[in-house]
Amino acid sequence: MLIVSEETCQAVVGRGDAFAAVESVFSAMASGDAYNFPVIREAIGHADALYGFKSGFDRAGLVLGLKSGGYWPGNLDKGLTNHQSTVFLFDPDTGQLHALVGGNYLTAIRTAAASSVSIAHLARKDARVLGMVGAGHQAGFQLRAAAEQRDFEKVVAWNFHPEMLPGLGAVAEEIGLPFEAVEREQLGAEADVIISITSAHEPLMMKDWIKPGTHLACMGTDTKGKQEADPALVAAATVFTDEIAQSTTIGETQHAISQGLIGEDDITAIGDVINGTHAGRSSDTEITLFDGTGVGLQDLAVASVAARLADENGKAQRVQL
C-alpha cells in the first residue's frame, strides 16, 4: 500500500487538480455513477471534538474509500489545525487497502474546489467583485480558487473577528486584488460573487442585502443547526448543491425546508449543470446559490489524485501490512 503524507499532498496536488477531480465526481454523482454512503458524525464527549466518517464509491473513477476525522476546537492552541482527517483508499476489485493519505490539506483544497466549480458554472461571466464572509483557515483557499474563475477586480470581506481580516487581505494582495474590510450590508450591495465559510448558527447574509445577479457559495453549513444565509434568501435564489439529500438535512437549505419556504424539488445537483441536463443560470438578474455541504466522494476524488501523482513522482512510501 501507499502512504502519502500531508507534505507530499501539498507538493503534488494543485488547485487545478482538485478542480478537475471535484467537477468530475459531481458529474458522476448526478449521472448515478457515484454515490456517498451514510455519514457518521458524533460528539465524542472528549476535548469538545466532533468525529466521524464519510465514505462512498465512484464507479466511473473506480475510487472506493472513506475519510475519517473531525473537528477539535482546541487544536489551534497546540499549533495544529482544528480540522483533522485521514483518507483510506481501497482497491474496488479486491477490497485491499491501496493508500493511506493525509486529509487536512486535501479537505481544504477540495472544499475550495467545490465553490470554485460552482462559480465556474453559475456566476455571471462579468462578475467583478468577490465577497468573502469569513476569514479563518479555509478562507484563503477559497479566495485563491475563486480568483481563478472570473476576472475579479476587488475583494470585499467581513468576519466575526475583524482582527483576522488582515490575513485574508494578505492573500488578496499576493494574487494582485485590492482588498477592503466592510460591513455585511455593503458586502451584499457590492459583491457579484459571495463565498461564506464560517461555523455560524445564525443567518449572516439577509435577502434584502443581496443584489440581483449575485452568485452565493455557502460552504460552512455542514451540520444540523448551522446556518449562514437567511431562509428567505435561500427561497429567493435558484438553489444548487453537491448532494440534495445532505443539503436538506445538514446543509444550508435545512432551514428554508423546515419553514416550508422551499421543497426538495427546488434544489438541483450541480452535477446536472456540469452534465448539461440543467441550464444553470437563466439570466443576469437571477440569484444563484450553491450549498456546499461537503461529501465524502470529494475527499476520495482528490485523495485518489494525490496517491496517483505521489506514486508517479516517487514521493509515496510503499509498505506491506
mmCIF file of C-alpha atoms in Angstrom:
data_model
loop_
_atom_site.group_PDB
_atom_site.id
_atom_site.type_symbol
_atom_site.label_atom_id
_atom_site.label_comp_id
_atom_site.label_asym_id
_atom_site.label_seq_id
_atom_site.Cartn_x
_atom_site.Cartn_y
_atom_site.Cartn_z
ATOM 1 C CA MET A 1 0.000 0.000 0.000
ATOM 2 C CA LEU A 2 0.962 3.634 -0.446
ATOM 3 C CA ILE A 3 1.388 6.197 2.303
ATOM 4 C CA VAL A 4 1.029 9.803 1.161
ATOM 5 C CA SER A 5 1.924 12.425 3.754
ATOM 6 C CA GLU A 6 0.433 15.878 4.235
ATOM 7 C CA GLU A 7 3.663 17.389 2.925
ATOM 8 C CA THR A 8 3.515 15.243 -0.197
ATOM 9 C CA CYS A 9 -0.146 16.107 -0.816
ATOM 10 C CA GLN A 10 0.756 19.791 -0.806
ATOM 11 C CA ALA A 11 3.663 19.148 -3.156
ATOM 12 C CA VAL A 12 1.756 17.185 -5.793
ATOM 13 C CA VAL A 13 -1.894 18.348 -5.734
ATOM 14 C CA GLY A 14 -2.646 21.841 -7.037
ATOM 15 C CA ARG A 15 -5.878 23.792 -7.374
ATOM 16 C CA GLY A 16 -6.318 22.698 -10.984
ATOM 17 C CA ASP A 17 -6.029 19.035 -9.984
ATOM 18 C CA ALA A 18 -8.594 19.500 -7.217
ATOM 19 C CA PHE A 19 -10.991 21.411 -9.501
ATOM 20 C CA ALA A 20 -10.899 18.672 -12.145
ATOM 21 C CA ALA A 21 -11.349 15.894 -9.579
ATOM 22 C CA VAL A 22 -14.287 17.566 -7.825
ATOM 23 C CA GLU A 23 -16.004 18.588 -11.066
ATOM 24 C CA SER A 24 -15.665 15.033 -12.349
ATOM 25 C CA VAL A 25 -17.077 13.414 -9.230
ATOM 26 C CA PHE A 26 -20.025 15.851 -9.110
ATOM 27 C CA SER A 27 -20.737 14.811 -12.694
ATOM 28 C CA ALA A 28 -20.544 11.128 -11.772
ATOM 29 C CA MET A 29 -22.869 11.634 -8.793
ATOM 30 C CA ALA A 30 -25.502 13.323 -10.951
ATOM 31 C CA SER A 31 -25.368 10.593 -13.579
ATOM 32 C CA GLY A 32 -25.690 7.844 -10.964
ATOM 33 C CA ASP A 33 -22.153 6.544 -11.394
ATOM 34 C CA ALA A 34 -21.032 7.532 -7.890
ATOM 35 C CA TYR A 35 -22.759 7.617 -4.546
ATOM 36 C CA ASN A 36 -21.997 8.535 -0.951
ATOM 37 C CA PHE A 37 -22.650 6.185 1.939
ATOM 38 C CA PRO A 38 -24.470 7.443 5.080
ATOM 39 C CA VAL A 39 -22.377 9.880 7.097
ATOM 40 C CA ILE A 40 -21.423 9.143 10.704
ATOM 41 C CA ARG A 41 -20.718 12.238 12.823
ATOM 42 C CA GLU A 42 -20.610 12.191 16.612
ATOM 43 C CA ALA A 43 -19.662 14.371 19.558
ATOM 44 C CA ILE A 44 -17.229 12.038 21.330
ATOM 45 C CA GLY A 45 -17.530 13.630 24.770
ATOM 46 C CA HIS A 46 -13.839 14.486 24.931
ATOM 47 C CA ALA A 47 -11.946 17.689 24.004
ATOM 48 C CA ASP A 48 -15.243 19.099 22.660
ATOM 49 C CA ALA A 49 -14.470 17.137 19.493
ATOM 50 C CA LEU A 50 -16.729 16.063 16.656
ATOM 51 C CA TYR A 51 -15.575 12.887 14.939
ATOM 52 C CA GLY A 52 -16.931 10.856 12.067
ATOM 53 C CA PHE A 53 -16.656 9.066 8.748
ATOM 54 C CA LYS A 54 -17.552 9.976 5.175
ATOM 55 C CA SER A 55 -17.348 7.273 2.542
ATOM 56 C CA GLY A 56 -18.554 6.286 -0.893
ATOM 57 C CA PHE A 57 -17.854 4.636 -4.233
ATOM 58 C CA ASP A 58 -17.196 6.246 -7.596
ATOM 59 C CA ARG A 59 -17.910 3.534 -10.145
ATOM 60 C CA ALA A 60 -16.824 5.742 -13.027
ATOM 61 C CA GLY A 61 -13.444 6.556 -11.488
ATOM 62 C CA LEU A 62 -13.114 3.244 -9.615
ATOM 63 C CA VAL A 63 -12.445 5.014 -6.325
ATOM 64 C CA LEU A 64 -13.594 3.390 -3.077
ATOM 65 C CA GLY A 65 -12.810 4.523 0.426
ATOM 66 C CA LEU A 66 -13.516 6.678 3.444
ATOM 67 C CA LYS A 67 -12.368 9.804 5.204
ATOM 68 C CA SER A 68 -12.004 9.585 8.967
ATOM 69 C CA GLY A 69 -11.687 12.722 11.044
ATOM 70 C CA GLY A 70 -13.396 15.666 12.605
ATOM 71 C CA TYR A 71 -13.107 18.955 14.437
ATOM 72 C CA TRP A 72 -11.021 19.609 17.562
ATOM 73 C CA PRO A 73 -11.669 23.236 18.631
ATOM 74 C CA GLY A 74 -8.634 23.389 20.933
ATOM 75 C CA ASN A 75 -6.082 22.434 18.323
ATOM 76 C CA LEU A 76 -5.037 25.958 17.379
ATOM 77 C CA ASP A 77 -3.643 26.404 20.878
ATOM 78 C CA LYS A 78 -1.471 23.349 20.205
ATOM 79 C CA GLY A 79 -0.183 24.622 16.873
ATOM 80 C CA LEU A 80 -2.466 22.291 14.908
ATOM 81 C CA THR A 81 -5.389 22.921 12.564
ATOM 82 C CA ASN A 82 -8.795 22.343 14.139
ATOM 83 C CA HIS A 83 -9.888 20.014 11.346
ATOM 84 C CA GLN A 84 -8.012 16.706 11.305
ATOM 85 C CA SER A 85 -8.607 13.900 8.829
ATOM 86 C CA THR A 86 -7.103 10.921 7.018
ATOM 87 C CA VAL A 87 -8.321 9.224 3.827
ATOM 88 C CA PHE A 88 -8.272 5.449 3.300
ATOM 89 C CA LEU A 89 -8.493 4.199 -0.299
ATOM 90 C CA PHE A 90 -9.314 0.583 -1.150
ATOM 91 C CA ASP A 91 -8.947 -1.419 -4.344
ATOM 92 C CA PRO A 92 -12.568 -1.795 -5.558
ATOM 93 C CA ASP A 93 -11.700 -5.113 -7.238
ATOM 94 C CA THR A 94 -10.232 -6.822 -4.183
ATOM 95 C CA GLY A 95 -11.094 -4.734 -1.108
ATOM 96 C CA GLN A 96 -7.425 -4.442 -0.191
ATOM 97 C CA LEU A 97 -6.171 -1.204 1.315
ATOM 98 C CA HIS A 98 -4.496 0.706 -1.509
ATOM 99 C CA ALA A 99 -3.445 4.003 0.079
ATOM 100 C CA LEU A 100 -3.368 5.953 3.330
ATOM 101 C CA VAL A 101 -3.489 9.665 2.517
ATOM 102 C CA GLY A 102 -3.188 12.733 4.743
ATOM 103 C CA GLY A 103 -6.502 14.566 4.586
ATOM 104 C CA ASN A 104 -6.043 18.019 6.122
ATOM 105 C CA TYR A 105 -4.697 19.893 3.106
ATOM 106 C CA LEU A 106 -6.908 17.888 0.772
ATOM 107 C CA THR A 107 -10.028 18.803 2.784
ATOM 108 C CA ALA A 108 -9.191 22.480 2.437
ATOM 109 C CA ILE A 109 -8.394 22.343 -1.262
ATOM 110 C CA ARG A 110 -11.400 20.157 -2.166
ATOM 111 C CA THR A 111 -13.765 22.497 -0.295
ATOM 112 C CA ALA A 112 -12.344 25.452 -2.200
ATOM 113 C CA ALA A 113 -12.599 23.475 -5.433
ATOM 114 C CA ALA A 114 -16.317 22.880 -4.835
ATOM 115 C CA SER A 115 -17.131 26.584 -4.538
ATOM 116 C CA SER A 116 -14.812 27.251 -7.468
ATOM 117 C CA VAL A 117 -16.743 24.730 -9.608
ATOM 118 C CA SER A 118 -19.986 26.470 -8.662
ATOM 119 C CA ILE A 119 -18.552 29.866 -9.666
ATOM 120 C CA ALA A 120 -17.326 28.464 -12.974
ATOM 121 C CA HIS A 121 -20.765 27.096 -13.850
ATOM 122 C CA LEU A 122 -23.162 29.553 -12.184
ATOM 123 C CA ALA A 123 -21.657 33.023 -11.660
ATOM 124 C CA ARG A 124 -22.179 35.780 -14.228
ATOM 125 C CA LYS A 125 -19.332 35.989 -16.726
ATOM 126 C CA ASP A 126 -18.925 39.696 -15.935
ATOM 127 C CA ALA A 127 -18.633 39.226 -12.148
ATOM 128 C CA ARG A 128 -16.027 41.697 -10.909
ATOM 129 C CA VAL A 129 -16.336 41.946 -7.086
ATOM 130 C CA LEU A 130 -15.752 38.941 -4.840
ATOM 131 C CA GLY A 131 -17.248 38.998 -1.349
ATOM 132 C CA MET A 132 -15.801 36.854 1.438
ATOM 133 C CA VAL A 133 -17.824 36.141 4.598
ATOM 134 C CA GLY A 134 -15.371 34.515 6.972
ATOM 135 C CA ALA A 135 -11.594 34.825 7.339
ATOM 136 C CA GLY A 136 -10.498 31.602 9.002
ATOM 137 C CA HIS A 137 -8.040 28.937 7.817
ATOM 138 C CA GLN A 138 -10.248 27.859 4.905
ATOM 139 C CA ALA A 139 -10.934 31.388 3.596
ATOM 140 C CA GLY A 140 -7.542 31.798 1.947
ATOM 141 C CA PHE A 141 -8.013 28.572 -0.013
ATOM 142 C CA GLN A 142 -11.441 29.762 -1.091
ATOM 143 C CA LEU A 143 -10.144 33.144 -2.222
ATOM 144 C CA ARG A 144 -7.291 31.718 -4.286
ATOM 145 C CA ALA A 145 -9.532 29.184 -6.024
ATOM 146 C CA ALA A 146 -12.337 31.669 -6.730
ATOM 147 C CA ALA A 147 -9.954 34.236 -8.201
ATOM 148 C CA GLU A 148 -9.070 31.784 -10.982
ATOM 149 C CA GLN A 149 -12.670 31.545 -12.225
ATOM 150 C CA ARG A 150 -13.547 35.175 -13.004
ATOM 151 C CA ASP A 151 -11.694 38.427 -13.722
ATOM 152 C CA PHE A 152 -12.310 39.873 -10.280
ATOM 153 C CA GLU A 153 -11.149 43.432 -9.694
ATOM 154 C CA LYS A 154 -11.716 43.690 -5.941
ATOM 155 C CA VAL A 155 -12.321 41.666 -2.784
ATOM 156 C CA VAL A 156 -14.635 42.869 -0.004
ATOM 157 C CA ALA A 157 -14.721 40.884 3.231
ATOM 158 C CA TRP A 158 -16.361 40.600 6.635
ATOM 159 C CA ASN A 159 -15.573 38.382 9.617
ATOM 160 C CA PHE A 160 -16.938 37.897 13.135
ATOM 161 C CA HIS A 161 -13.453 38.725 14.408
ATOM 162 C CA PRO A 162 -12.181 41.725 12.399
ATOM 163 C CA GLU A 163 -8.638 41.217 13.631
ATOM 164 C CA MET A 164 -8.427 38.144 11.347
ATOM 165 C CA LEU A 165 -9.191 40.069 8.160
ATOM 166 C CA PRO A 166 -5.625 41.324 7.510
ATOM 167 C CA GLY A 167 -4.527 37.721 6.984
ATOM 168 C CA LEU A 168 -7.100 37.322 4.218
ATOM 169 C CA GLY A 169 -6.125 40.720 2.874
ATOM 170 C CA ALA A 170 -2.549 39.486 2.542
ATOM 171 C CA VAL A 171 -3.766 36.623 0.336
ATOM 172 C CA ALA A 172 -5.679 39.092 -1.849
ATOM 173 C CA GLU A 173 -2.599 41.303 -2.122
ATOM 174 C CA GLU A 174 -0.462 38.314 -3.053
ATOM 175 C CA ILE A 175 -2.723 37.494 -6.007
ATOM 176 C CA GLY A 176 -2.993 41.148 -7.028
ATOM 177 C CA LEU A 177 -6.505 42.080 -5.870
ATOM 178 C CA PRO A 178 -7.441 45.209 -3.877
ATOM 179 C CA PHE A 179 -8.986 44.295 -0.526
ATOM 180 C CA GLU A 180 -11.449 46.126 1.692
ATOM 181 C CA ALA A 181 -12.979 45.171 5.042
ATOM 182 C CA VAL A 182 -16.660 46.149 5.037
ATOM 183 C CA GLU A 183 -19.906 45.565 6.898
ATOM 184 C CA ARG A 184 -22.169 42.800 5.612
ATOM 185 C CA GLU A 185 -24.734 45.163 4.110
ATOM 186 C CA GLN A 186 -22.063 46.837 1.978
ATOM 187 C CA LEU A 187 -20.622 43.465 1.037
ATOM 188 C CA GLY A 188 -24.014 42.348 -0.249
ATOM 189 C CA ALA A 189 -24.513 45.587 -2.153
ATOM 190 C CA GLU A 190 -21.141 45.362 -3.921
ATOM 191 C CA ALA A 191 -20.330 41.697 -4.426
ATOM 192 C CA ASP A 192 -21.188 39.793 -7.605
ATOM 193 C CA VAL A 193 -19.995 36.537 -6.042
ATOM 194 C CA ILE A 194 -20.146 35.804 -2.302
ATOM 195 C CA ILE A 195 -18.426 32.909 -0.554
ATOM 196 C CA SER A 196 -19.383 32.228 3.055
ATOM 197 C CA ILE A 197 -17.107 29.937 5.008
ATOM 198 C CA THR A 198 -17.939 30.174 8.717
ATOM 199 C CA SER A 199 -19.199 27.990 11.562
ATOM 200 C CA ALA A 200 -22.232 30.222 12.173
ATOM 201 C CA HIS A 201 -25.528 29.057 13.628
ATOM 202 C CA GLU A 202 -27.458 32.140 12.533
ATOM 203 C CA PRO A 203 -28.041 33.906 9.215
ATOM 204 C CA LEU A 204 -25.153 36.182 8.260
ATOM 205 C CA MET A 205 -26.498 37.249 4.847
ATOM 206 C CA MET A 206 -30.010 38.671 4.584
ATOM 207 C CA LYS A 207 -32.177 38.620 1.483
ATOM 208 C CA ASP A 208 -32.547 42.412 1.278
ATOM 209 C CA TRP A 209 -28.765 42.916 1.233
ATOM 210 C CA ILE A 210 -28.124 40.769 -1.859
ATOM 211 C CA LYS A 211 -28.338 42.408 -5.275
ATOM 212 C CA PRO A 212 -29.856 40.743 -8.355
ATOM 213 C CA GLY A 213 -27.485 38.548 -10.322
ATOM 214 C CA THR A 214 -25.347 37.540 -7.340
ATOM 215 C CA HIS A 215 -23.961 34.035 -7.023
ATOM 216 C CA LEU A 216 -23.534 32.747 -3.472
ATOM 217 C CA ALA A 217 -21.470 29.744 -2.425
ATOM 218 C CA CYS A 218 -22.453 28.798 1.121
ATOM 219 C CA MET A 219 -19.669 26.488 2.245
ATOM 220 C CA GLY A 220 -19.803 26.483 6.040
ATOM 221 C CA THR A 221 -23.090 24.722 6.833
ATOM 222 C CA ASP A 222 -22.403 21.003 7.155
ATOM 223 C CA THR A 223 -24.156 20.084 10.410
ATOM 224 C CA LYS A 224 -27.719 20.223 11.667
ATOM 225 C CA GLY A 225 -28.310 23.658 13.207
ATOM 226 C CA LYS A 226 -25.565 25.511 11.341
ATOM 227 C CA GLN A 227 -26.681 28.411 9.145
ATOM 228 C CA GLU A 228 -25.149 31.203 7.055
ATOM 229 C CA ALA A 229 -27.999 32.517 4.869
ATOM 230 C CA ASP A 230 -31.407 33.995 5.616
ATOM 231 C CA PRO A 231 -34.021 31.325 4.700
ATOM 232 C CA ALA A 232 -35.837 33.999 2.707
ATOM 233 C CA LEU A 233 -32.659 34.482 0.667
ATOM 234 C CA VAL A 234 -32.437 30.744 0.016
ATOM 235 C CA ALA A 235 -36.078 30.765 -1.088
ATOM 236 C CA ALA A 236 -35.464 33.711 -3.436
ATOM 237 C CA ALA A 237 -32.480 32.028 -5.094
ATOM 238 C CA THR A 238 -32.151 29.233 -7.602
ATOM 239 C CA VAL A 239 -30.513 26.595 -5.426
ATOM 240 C CA PHE A 240 -27.846 24.075 -6.385
ATOM 241 C CA THR A 241 -25.902 21.663 -4.197
ATOM 242 C CA ASP A 242 -23.383 18.840 -4.151
ATOM 243 C CA GLU A 243 -25.869 16.267 -2.810
ATOM 244 C CA ILE A 244 -29.569 17.003 -2.353
ATOM 245 C CA ALA A 245 -30.169 14.539 0.500
ATOM 246 C CA GLN A 246 -27.343 16.063 2.523
ATOM 247 C CA SER A 247 -28.344 19.636 1.677
ATOM 248 C CA THR A 248 -31.859 19.200 3.059
ATOM 249 C CA THR A 249 -30.732 17.584 6.308
ATOM 250 C CA ILE A 250 -27.441 19.218 7.322
ATOM 251 C CA GLY A 251 -26.824 21.844 4.636
ATOM 252 C CA GLU A 252 -27.901 25.435 4.103
ATOM 253 C CA THR A 253 -31.359 24.505 2.790
ATOM 254 C CA GLN A 254 -32.352 22.717 6.018
ATOM 255 C CA HIS A 255 -33.840 25.925 7.467
ATOM 256 C CA ALA A 256 -35.820 27.004 4.385
ATOM 257 C CA ILE A 257 -37.086 23.415 4.097
ATOM 258 C CA SER A 258 -38.184 23.264 7.738
ATOM 259 C CA GLN A 259 -40.027 26.582 7.356
ATOM 260 C CA GLY A 260 -41.841 25.351 4.258
ATOM 261 C CA LEU A 261 -40.273 28.014 2.037
ATOM 262 C CA ILE A 262 -38.842 25.522 -0.458
ATOM 263 C CA GLY A 263 -39.077 21.814 -1.152
ATOM 264 C CA GLU A 264 -36.561 19.199 -2.217
ATOM 265 C CA ASP A 265 -37.718 19.615 -5.829
ATOM 266 C CA ASP A 266 -36.461 23.213 -5.720
ATOM 267 C CA ILE A 267 -32.850 22.042 -5.342
ATOM 268 C CA THR A 268 -30.670 20.935 -8.258
ATOM 269 C CA ALA A 269 -27.481 18.885 -8.130
ATOM 270 C CA ILE A 270 -24.549 20.907 -9.509
ATOM 271 C CA GLY A 271 -23.604 17.800 -11.471
ATOM 272 C CA ASP A 272 -26.710 18.290 -13.623
ATOM 273 C CA VAL A 273 -25.326 21.655 -14.714
ATOM 274 C CA ILE A 274 -21.902 20.145 -15.367
ATOM 275 C CA ASN A 275 -23.517 17.375 -17.424
ATOM 276 C CA GLY A 276 -25.684 19.812 -19.382
ATOM 277 C CA THR A 277 -29.011 18.408 -18.189
ATOM 278 C CA HIS A 278 -29.794 21.683 -16.359
ATOM 279 C CA ALA A 279 -29.125 25.092 -17.865
ATOM 280 C CA GLY A 280 -27.801 26.592 -14.637
ATOM 281 C CA ARG A 281 -28.126 30.375 -14.508
ATOM 282 C CA SER A 282 -31.033 31.569 -16.663
ATOM 283 C CA SER A 283 -30.484 35.347 -16.567
ATOM 284 C CA ASP A 284 -28.111 38.075 -15.406
ATOM 285 C CA THR A 285 -30.595 39.088 -12.697
ATOM 286 C CA GLU A 286 -31.131 35.642 -11.207
ATOM 287 C CA ILE A 287 -29.666 34.978 -7.772
ATOM 288 C CA THR A 288 -27.980 31.573 -7.684
ATOM 289 C CA LEU A 289 -26.912 29.772 -4.519
ATOM 290 C CA PHE A 290 -24.644 26.751 -4.174
ATOM 291 C CA ASP A 291 -24.999 24.815 -0.938
ATOM 292 C CA GLY A 292 -21.625 23.122 -0.489
ATOM 293 C CA THR A 293 -22.238 20.584 2.249
ATOM 294 C CA GLY A 294 -19.044 18.617 1.607
ATOM 295 C CA VAL A 295 -19.398 14.998 0.539
ATOM 296 C CA GLY A 296 -17.077 12.063 1.072
ATOM 297 C CA LEU A 297 -16.674 11.487 -2.656
ATOM 298 C CA GLN A 298 -14.895 14.850 -2.920
ATOM 299 C CA ASP A 299 -12.296 13.651 -0.433
ATOM 300 C CA LEU A 300 -11.876 10.322 -2.166
ATOM 301 C CA ALA A 301 -11.515 12.002 -5.567
ATOM 302 C CA VAL A 302 -8.698 14.331 -4.516
ATOM 303 C CA ALA A 303 -7.030 11.641 -2.392
ATOM 304 C CA SER A 304 -7.009 9.325 -5.397
ATOM 305 C CA VAL A 305 -5.300 12.049 -7.432
ATOM 306 C CA ALA A 306 -2.792 12.601 -4.618
ATOM 307 C CA ALA A 307 -1.974 8.894 -4.442
ATOM 308 C CA ARG A 308 -1.512 8.631 -8.200
ATOM 309 C CA LEU A 309 0.651 11.747 -8.513
ATOM 310 C CA ALA A 310 2.730 10.866 -5.465
ATOM 311 C CA ASP A 311 3.365 7.392 -6.855
ATOM 312 C CA GLU A 312 4.228 8.715 -10.324
ATOM 313 C CA ASN A 313 6.661 11.226 -8.833
ATOM 314 C CA GLY A 314 8.304 8.785 -6.458
ATOM 315 C CA LYS A 315 7.046 10.674 -3.400
ATOM 316 C CA ALA A 316 4.847 7.959 -1.863
ATOM 317 C CA GLN A 317 6.059 5.447 0.695
ATOM 318 C CA ARG A 318 5.304 1.795 -0.042
ATOM 319 C CA VAL A 319 4.670 -0.536 2.894
ATOM 320 C CA GLN A 320 3.331 -4.048 3.392
ATOM 321 C CA LEU A 321 0.651 -4.612 6.016
#
